[in-house]
mmCIF file of C-alpha atoms in Angstrom:
data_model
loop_
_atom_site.group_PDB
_atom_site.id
_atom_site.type_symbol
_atom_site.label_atom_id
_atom_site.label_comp_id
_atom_site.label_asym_id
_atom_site.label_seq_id
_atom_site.Cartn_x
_atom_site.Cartn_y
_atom_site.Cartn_z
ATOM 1 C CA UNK A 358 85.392 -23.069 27.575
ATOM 2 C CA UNK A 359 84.986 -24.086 24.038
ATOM 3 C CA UNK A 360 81.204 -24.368 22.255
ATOM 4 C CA UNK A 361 80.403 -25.699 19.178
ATOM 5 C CA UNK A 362 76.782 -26.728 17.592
ATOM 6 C CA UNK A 363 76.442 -30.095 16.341
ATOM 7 C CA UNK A 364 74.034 -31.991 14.592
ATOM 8 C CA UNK A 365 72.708 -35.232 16.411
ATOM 9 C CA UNK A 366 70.472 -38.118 15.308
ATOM 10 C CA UNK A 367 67.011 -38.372 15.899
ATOM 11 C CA UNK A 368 65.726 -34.736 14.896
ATOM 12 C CA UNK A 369 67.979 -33.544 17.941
ATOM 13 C CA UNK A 370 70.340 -30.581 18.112
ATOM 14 C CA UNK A 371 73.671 -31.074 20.022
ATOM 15 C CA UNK A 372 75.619 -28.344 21.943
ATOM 16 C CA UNK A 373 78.840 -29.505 22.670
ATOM 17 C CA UNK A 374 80.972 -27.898 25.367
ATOM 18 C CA UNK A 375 84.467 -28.563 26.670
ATOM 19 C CA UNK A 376 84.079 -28.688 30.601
ATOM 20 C CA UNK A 377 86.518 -29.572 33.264
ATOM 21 C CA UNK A 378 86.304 -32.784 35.422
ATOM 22 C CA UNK A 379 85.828 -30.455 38.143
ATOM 23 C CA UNK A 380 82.571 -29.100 36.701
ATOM 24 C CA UNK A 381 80.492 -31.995 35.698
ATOM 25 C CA UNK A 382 81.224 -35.458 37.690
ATOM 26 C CA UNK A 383 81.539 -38.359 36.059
ATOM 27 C CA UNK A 384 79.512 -39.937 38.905
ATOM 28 C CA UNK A 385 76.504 -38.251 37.581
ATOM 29 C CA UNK A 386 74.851 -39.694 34.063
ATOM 30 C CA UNK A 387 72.782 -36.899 33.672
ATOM 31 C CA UNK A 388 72.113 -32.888 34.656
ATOM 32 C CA UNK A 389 68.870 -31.994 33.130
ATOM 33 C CA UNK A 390 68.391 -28.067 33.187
ATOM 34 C CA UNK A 391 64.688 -27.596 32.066
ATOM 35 C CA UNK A 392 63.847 -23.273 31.351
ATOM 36 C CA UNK A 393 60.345 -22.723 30.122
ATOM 37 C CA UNK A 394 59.716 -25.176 26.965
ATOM 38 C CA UNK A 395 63.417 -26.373 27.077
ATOM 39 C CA UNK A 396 65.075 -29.047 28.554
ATOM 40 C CA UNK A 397 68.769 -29.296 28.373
ATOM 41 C CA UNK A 398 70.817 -32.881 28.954
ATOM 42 C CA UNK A 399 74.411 -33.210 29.867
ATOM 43 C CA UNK A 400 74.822 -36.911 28.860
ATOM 44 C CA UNK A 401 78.465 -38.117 29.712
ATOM 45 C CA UNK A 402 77.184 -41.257 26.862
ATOM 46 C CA UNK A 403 78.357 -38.762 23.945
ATOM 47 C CA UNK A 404 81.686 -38.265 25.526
ATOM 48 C CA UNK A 405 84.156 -39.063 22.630
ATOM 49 C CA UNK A 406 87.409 -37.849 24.481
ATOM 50 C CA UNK A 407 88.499 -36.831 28.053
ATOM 51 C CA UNK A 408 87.094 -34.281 29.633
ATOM 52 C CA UNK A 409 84.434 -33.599 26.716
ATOM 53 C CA UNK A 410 80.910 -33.411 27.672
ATOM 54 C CA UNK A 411 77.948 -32.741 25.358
ATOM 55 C CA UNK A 412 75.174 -30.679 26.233
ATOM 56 C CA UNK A 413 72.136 -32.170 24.095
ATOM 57 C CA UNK A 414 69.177 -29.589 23.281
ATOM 58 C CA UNK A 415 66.417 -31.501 22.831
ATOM 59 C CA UNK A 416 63.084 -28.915 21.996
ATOM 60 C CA UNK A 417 59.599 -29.429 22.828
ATOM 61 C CA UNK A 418 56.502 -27.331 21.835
ATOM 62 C CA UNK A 419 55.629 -24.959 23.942
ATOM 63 C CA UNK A 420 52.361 -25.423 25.685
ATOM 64 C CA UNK A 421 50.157 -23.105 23.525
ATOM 65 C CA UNK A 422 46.789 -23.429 25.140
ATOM 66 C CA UNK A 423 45.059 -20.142 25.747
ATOM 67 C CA UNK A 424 43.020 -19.892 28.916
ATOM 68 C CA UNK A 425 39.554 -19.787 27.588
ATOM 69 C CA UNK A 426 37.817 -16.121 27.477
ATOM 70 C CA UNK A 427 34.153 -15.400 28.181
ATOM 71 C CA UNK A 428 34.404 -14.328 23.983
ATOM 72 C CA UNK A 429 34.875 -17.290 23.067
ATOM 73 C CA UNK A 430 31.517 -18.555 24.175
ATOM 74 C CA UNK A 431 29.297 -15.496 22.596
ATOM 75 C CA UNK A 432 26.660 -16.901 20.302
ATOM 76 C CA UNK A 433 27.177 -16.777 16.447
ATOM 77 C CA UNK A 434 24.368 -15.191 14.353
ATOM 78 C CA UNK A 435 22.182 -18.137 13.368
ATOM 79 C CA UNK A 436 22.813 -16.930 9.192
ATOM 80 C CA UNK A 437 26.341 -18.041 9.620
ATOM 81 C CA UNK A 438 25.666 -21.612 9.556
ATOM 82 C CA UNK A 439 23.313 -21.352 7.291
ATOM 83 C CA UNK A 440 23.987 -22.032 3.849
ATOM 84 C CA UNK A 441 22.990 -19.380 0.530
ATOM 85 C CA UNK A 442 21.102 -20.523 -2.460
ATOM 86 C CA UNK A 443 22.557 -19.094 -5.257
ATOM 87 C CA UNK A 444 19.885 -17.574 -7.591
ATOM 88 C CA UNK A 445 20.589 -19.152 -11.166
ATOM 89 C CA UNK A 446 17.548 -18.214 -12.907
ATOM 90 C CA UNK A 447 17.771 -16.196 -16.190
ATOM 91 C CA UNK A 448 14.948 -13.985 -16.933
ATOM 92 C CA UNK A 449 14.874 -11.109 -19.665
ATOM 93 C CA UNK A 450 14.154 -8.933 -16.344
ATOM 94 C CA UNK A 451 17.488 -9.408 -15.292
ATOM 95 C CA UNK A 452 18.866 -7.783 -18.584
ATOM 96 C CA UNK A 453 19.503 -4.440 -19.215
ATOM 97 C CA UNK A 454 17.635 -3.135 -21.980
ATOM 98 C CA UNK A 455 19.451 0.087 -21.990
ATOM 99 C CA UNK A 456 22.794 -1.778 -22.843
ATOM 100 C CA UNK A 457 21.453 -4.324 -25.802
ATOM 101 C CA UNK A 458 19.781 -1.179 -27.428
ATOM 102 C CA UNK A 459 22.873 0.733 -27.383
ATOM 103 C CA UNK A 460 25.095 -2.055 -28.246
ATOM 104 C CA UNK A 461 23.156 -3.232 -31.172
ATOM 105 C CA UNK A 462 22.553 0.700 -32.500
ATOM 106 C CA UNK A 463 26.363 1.709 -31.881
ATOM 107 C CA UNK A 464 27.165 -1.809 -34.254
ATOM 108 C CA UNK A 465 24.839 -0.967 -36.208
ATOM 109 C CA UNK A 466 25.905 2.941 -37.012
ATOM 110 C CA UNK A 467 29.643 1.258 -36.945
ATOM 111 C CA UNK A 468 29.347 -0.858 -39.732
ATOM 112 C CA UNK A 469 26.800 1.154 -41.548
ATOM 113 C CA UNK A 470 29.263 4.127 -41.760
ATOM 114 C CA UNK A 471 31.655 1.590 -42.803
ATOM 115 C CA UNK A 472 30.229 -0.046 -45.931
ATOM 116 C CA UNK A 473 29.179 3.726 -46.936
ATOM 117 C CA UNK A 474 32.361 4.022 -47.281
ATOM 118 C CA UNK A 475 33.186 0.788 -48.904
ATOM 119 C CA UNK A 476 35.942 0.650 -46.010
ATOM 120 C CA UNK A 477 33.761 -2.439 -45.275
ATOM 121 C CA UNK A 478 31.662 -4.882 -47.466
ATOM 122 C CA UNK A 479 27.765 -4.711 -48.244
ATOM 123 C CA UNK A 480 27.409 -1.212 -49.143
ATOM 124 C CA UNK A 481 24.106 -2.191 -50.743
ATOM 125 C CA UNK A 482 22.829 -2.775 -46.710
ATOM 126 C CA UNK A 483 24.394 0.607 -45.618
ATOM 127 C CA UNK A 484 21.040 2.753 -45.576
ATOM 128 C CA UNK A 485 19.238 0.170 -43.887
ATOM 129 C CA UNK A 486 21.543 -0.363 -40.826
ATOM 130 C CA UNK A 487 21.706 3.707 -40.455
ATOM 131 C CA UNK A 488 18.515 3.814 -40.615
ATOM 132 C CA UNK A 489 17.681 1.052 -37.814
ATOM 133 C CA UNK A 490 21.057 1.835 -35.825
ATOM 134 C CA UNK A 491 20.129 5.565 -35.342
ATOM 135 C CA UNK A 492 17.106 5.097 -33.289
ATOM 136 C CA UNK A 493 18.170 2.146 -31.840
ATOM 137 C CA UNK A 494 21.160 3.954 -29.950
ATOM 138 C CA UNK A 495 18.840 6.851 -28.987
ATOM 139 C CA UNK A 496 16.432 4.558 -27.522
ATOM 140 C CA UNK A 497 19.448 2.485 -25.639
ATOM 141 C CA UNK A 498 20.616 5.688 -24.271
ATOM 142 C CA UNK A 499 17.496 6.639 -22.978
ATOM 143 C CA UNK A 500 16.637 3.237 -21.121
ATOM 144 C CA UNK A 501 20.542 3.542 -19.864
ATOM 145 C CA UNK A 502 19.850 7.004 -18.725
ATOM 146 C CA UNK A 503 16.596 5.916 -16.631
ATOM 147 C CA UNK A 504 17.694 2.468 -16.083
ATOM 148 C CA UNK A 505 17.523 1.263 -12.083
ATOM 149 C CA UNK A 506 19.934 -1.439 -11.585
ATOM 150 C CA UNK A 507 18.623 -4.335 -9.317
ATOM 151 C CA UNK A 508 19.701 -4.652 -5.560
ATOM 152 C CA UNK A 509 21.678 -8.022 -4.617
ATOM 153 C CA UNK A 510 19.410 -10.598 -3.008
ATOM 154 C CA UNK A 511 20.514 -12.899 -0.300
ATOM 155 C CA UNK A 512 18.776 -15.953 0.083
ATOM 156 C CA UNK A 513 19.478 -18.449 2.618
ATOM 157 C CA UNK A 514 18.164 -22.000 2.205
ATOM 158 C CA UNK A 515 15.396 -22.638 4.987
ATOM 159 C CA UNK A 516 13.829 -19.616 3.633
ATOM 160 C CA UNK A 517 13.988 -20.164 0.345
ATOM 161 C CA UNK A 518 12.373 -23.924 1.430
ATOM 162 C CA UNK A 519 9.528 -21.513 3.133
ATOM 163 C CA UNK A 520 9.268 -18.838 0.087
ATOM 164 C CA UNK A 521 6.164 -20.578 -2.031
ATOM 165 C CA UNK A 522 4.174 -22.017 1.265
ATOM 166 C CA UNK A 523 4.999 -19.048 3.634
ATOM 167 C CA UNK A 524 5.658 -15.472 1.597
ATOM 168 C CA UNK A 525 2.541 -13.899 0.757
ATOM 169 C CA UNK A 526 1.761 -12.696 -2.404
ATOM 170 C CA UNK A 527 2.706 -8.901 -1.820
ATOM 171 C CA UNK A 528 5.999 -10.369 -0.512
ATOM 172 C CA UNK A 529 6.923 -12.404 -3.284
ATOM 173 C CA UNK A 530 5.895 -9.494 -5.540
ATOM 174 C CA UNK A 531 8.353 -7.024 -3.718
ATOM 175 C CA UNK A 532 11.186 -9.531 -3.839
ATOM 176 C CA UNK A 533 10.874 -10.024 -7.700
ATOM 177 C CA UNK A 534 10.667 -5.895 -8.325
ATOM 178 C CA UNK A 535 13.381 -5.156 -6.550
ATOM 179 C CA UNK A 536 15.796 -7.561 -8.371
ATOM 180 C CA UNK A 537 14.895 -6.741 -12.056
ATOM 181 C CA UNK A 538 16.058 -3.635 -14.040
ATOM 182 C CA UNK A 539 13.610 -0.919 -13.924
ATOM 183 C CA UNK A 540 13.146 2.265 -15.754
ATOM 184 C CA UNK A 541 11.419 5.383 -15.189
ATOM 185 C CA UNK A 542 11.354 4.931 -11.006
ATOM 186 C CA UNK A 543 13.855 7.229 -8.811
ATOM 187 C CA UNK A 544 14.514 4.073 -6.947
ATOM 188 C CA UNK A 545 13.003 0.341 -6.186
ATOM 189 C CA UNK A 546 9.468 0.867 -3.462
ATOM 190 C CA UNK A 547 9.399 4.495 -3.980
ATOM 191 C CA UNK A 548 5.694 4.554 -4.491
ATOM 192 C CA UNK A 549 5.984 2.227 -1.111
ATOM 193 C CA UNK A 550 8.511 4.809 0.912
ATOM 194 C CA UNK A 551 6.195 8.031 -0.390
ATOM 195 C CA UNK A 552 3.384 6.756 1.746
ATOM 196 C CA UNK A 553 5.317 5.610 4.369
ATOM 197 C CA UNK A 554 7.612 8.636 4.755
ATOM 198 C CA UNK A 555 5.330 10.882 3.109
ATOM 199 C CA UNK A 556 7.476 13.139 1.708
ATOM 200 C CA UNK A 557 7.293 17.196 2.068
ATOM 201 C CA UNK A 558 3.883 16.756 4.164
ATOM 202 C CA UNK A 559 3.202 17.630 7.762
ATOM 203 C CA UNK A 560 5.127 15.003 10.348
ATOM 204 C CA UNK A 561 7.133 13.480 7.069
ATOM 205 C CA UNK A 562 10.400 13.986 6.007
ATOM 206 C CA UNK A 563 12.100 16.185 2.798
ATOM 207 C CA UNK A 564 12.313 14.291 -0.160
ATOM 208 C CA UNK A 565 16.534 14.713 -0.261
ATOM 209 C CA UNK A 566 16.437 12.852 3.295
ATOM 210 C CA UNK A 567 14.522 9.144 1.825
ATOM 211 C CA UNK A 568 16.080 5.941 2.900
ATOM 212 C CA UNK A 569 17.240 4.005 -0.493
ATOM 213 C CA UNK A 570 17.072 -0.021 -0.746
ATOM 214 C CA UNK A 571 20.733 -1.150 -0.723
ATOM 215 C CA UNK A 572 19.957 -5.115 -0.619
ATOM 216 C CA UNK A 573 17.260 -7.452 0.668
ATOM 217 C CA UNK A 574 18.054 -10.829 2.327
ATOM 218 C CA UNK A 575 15.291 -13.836 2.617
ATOM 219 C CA UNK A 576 15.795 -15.785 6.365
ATOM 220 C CA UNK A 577 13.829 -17.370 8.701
ATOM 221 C CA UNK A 578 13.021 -15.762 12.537
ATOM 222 C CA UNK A 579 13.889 -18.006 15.236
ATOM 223 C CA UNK A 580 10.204 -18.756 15.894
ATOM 224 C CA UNK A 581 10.050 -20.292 12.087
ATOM 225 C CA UNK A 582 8.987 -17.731 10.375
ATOM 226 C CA UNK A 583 9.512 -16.280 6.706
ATOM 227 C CA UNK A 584 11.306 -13.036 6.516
ATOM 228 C CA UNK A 585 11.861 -10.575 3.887
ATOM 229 C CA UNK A 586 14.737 -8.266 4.979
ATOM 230 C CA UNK A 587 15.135 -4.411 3.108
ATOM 231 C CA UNK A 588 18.304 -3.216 3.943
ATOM 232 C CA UNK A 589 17.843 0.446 3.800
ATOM 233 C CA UNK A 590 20.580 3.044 3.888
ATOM 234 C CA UNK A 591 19.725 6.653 5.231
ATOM 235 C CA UNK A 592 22.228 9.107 6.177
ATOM 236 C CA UNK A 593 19.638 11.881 7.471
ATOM 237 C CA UNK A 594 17.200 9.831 9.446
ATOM 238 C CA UNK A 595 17.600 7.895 13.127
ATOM 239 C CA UNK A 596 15.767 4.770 14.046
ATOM 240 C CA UNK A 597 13.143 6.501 15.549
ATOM 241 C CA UNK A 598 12.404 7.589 12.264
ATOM 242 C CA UNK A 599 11.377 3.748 11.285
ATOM 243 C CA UNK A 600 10.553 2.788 14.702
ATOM 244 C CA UNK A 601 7.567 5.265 14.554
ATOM 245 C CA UNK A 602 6.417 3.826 10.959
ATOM 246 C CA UNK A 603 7.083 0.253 11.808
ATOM 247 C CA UNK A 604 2.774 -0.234 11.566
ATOM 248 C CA UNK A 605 2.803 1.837 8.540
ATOM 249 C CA UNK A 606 5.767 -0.800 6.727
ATOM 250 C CA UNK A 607 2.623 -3.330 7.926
ATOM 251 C CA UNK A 608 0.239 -2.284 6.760
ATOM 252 C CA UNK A 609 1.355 -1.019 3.246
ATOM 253 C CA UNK A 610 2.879 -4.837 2.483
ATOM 254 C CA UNK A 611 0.006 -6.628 4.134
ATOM 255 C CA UNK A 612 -2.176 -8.059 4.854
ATOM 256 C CA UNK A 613 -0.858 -11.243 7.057
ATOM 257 C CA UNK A 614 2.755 -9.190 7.557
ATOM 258 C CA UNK A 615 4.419 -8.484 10.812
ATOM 259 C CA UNK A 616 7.002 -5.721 11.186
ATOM 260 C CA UNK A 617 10.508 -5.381 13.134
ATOM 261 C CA UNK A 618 12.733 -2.372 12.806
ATOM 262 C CA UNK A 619 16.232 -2.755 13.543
ATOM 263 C CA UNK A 620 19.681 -0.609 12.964
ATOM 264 C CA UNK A 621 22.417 -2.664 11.419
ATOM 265 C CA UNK A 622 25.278 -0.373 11.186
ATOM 266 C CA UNK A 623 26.114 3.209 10.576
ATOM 267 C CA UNK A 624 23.449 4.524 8.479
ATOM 268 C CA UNK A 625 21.776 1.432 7.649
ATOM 269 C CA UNK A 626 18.670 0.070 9.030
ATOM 270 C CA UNK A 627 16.597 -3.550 8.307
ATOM 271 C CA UNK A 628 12.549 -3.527 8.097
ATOM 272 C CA UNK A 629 11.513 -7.216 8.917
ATOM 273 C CA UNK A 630 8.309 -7.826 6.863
ATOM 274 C CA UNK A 631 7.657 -11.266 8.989
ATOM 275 C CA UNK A 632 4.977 -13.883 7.360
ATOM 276 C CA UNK A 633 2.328 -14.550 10.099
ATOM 277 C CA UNK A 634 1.356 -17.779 7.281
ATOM 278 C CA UNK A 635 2.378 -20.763 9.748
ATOM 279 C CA UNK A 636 4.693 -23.331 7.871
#
């Protein structure tokens, strides 16, 4: 029995096979052999020559549709529908000292050094840029050393609609402190976490175990409130470490604040400070 492929018109793929008489009557137009998501055709119509039948492979997509899964239907967190405001305000904040005051002493020492040494022009300006460039990169390198770097801020846009009516004034203040440069602090709230956690005294926790602000988020509770999310991580506490201060995180950011305590994932854990201000 002889098989060769052929190409047939239409987008169809033609088998041809040599078959005895005694195999496929002529009395029959058609065999159709259908497997799973193929049906096969012996059309006597394409015979060219005696005893020459073509087997014509036509394909057709394979059902695909997946029996629906009780997964499917699990609610989606409201935030992913929700759309984020970009934050494209430019405040002086939002700089780092620490880097300008190094940048502008290191240029300044460069080219000072340089026109001493007439490998550069304006030797006559020399003693003036060493002089300002010195201190300059000191001080830079000092801000840089105590610099805090600001936490990333996710705002979604019904809350950011609720911020000025909504957010107290405490809240508004936290949200601004936390995404400026700061110098001098161990981290952003610590005077905020010292009371809370109070560290080294009876019923608080050691200094080395305090939770640290990764990121805050701005959203809105499903009873339409405004919420200011801190996203703290903390490797040596549990939840019942929050849970316990959830009326302390209250009462330190109120008045007019509610708080939630929830665990995110491993090692991180949210403190909802909740507007009661109706919108």
């Amino acid at each position: 029995m002889a098989v060769a492929m052929k190409a047939g018109g239409g987008g169809r793929t033609l088998l041809s096979m040599e078959l005895p008489h005694a195999v496929i009557p002529r009395s029959q137009s058609q065999i159709r052999i259908k497997p799973s998501g193929t049906t096969f055709i012996f059309n006597p119509s394409f015979s060219v020559k005696p005893n020459h039948r073509q087997l014509v492979f036509v394909t057709r997509a394979a059902d695909s549709t997946q029996p629906s899964s009780s997964s499917a239907s699990v609610s989606i967190s409201n935030n992913c529908n929700k759309t984020v405001v970009p934050d494209p305000e430019f405040t002086l904040a939002k700089v780092s000292f620490g880097v300008i005051g190094l940048g502008l002493g290191v240029s300044l020492l460069s080219y000072g050094f340089g026109a001493y040494f007439n490998i550069l022009p304006g030797s006559e300006w020399s003693a003036i840029m060493l002089t300002y460039g010195f201190p300059l990169a000191i001080i830079g390198m000092a801000l840089k050393y105590a610099e805090l770097k600001p936490v990333p801020c996710i705002t979604y846009s019904d809350a950011e609609a609720l911020r000025e009516k909504c957010a107290t004034e405490i809240l508004k203040q936290v949200r601004n402190d936390v995404i400026r440069f700061r110098y001098g602090d161990e981290q952003h709230l610590d005077e905020a976490l010292k009371r809370i956690f109070q560290y080294g005294q009876g019923g608080g926790i050691a200094r080395r175990s305090a939770p640290i602000l990764q990121k805050i988020r701005e959203e809105v509770t499903e009873d339409g409130k405004y919420s200011l999310v801190l996203v703290f991580q903390a490797k040596s506490l549990e939840l019942s470490d929050f849970e316990k201060r959830q009326a302390k995180f209250a009462s330190f950011f109120g008045p007019g604040i509610r708080a939630e305590i929830r665990k995110d994932e491993k090692d991180l854990y949210e403190v909802y400070l909740i507007s009661e201000t109706a919108s």
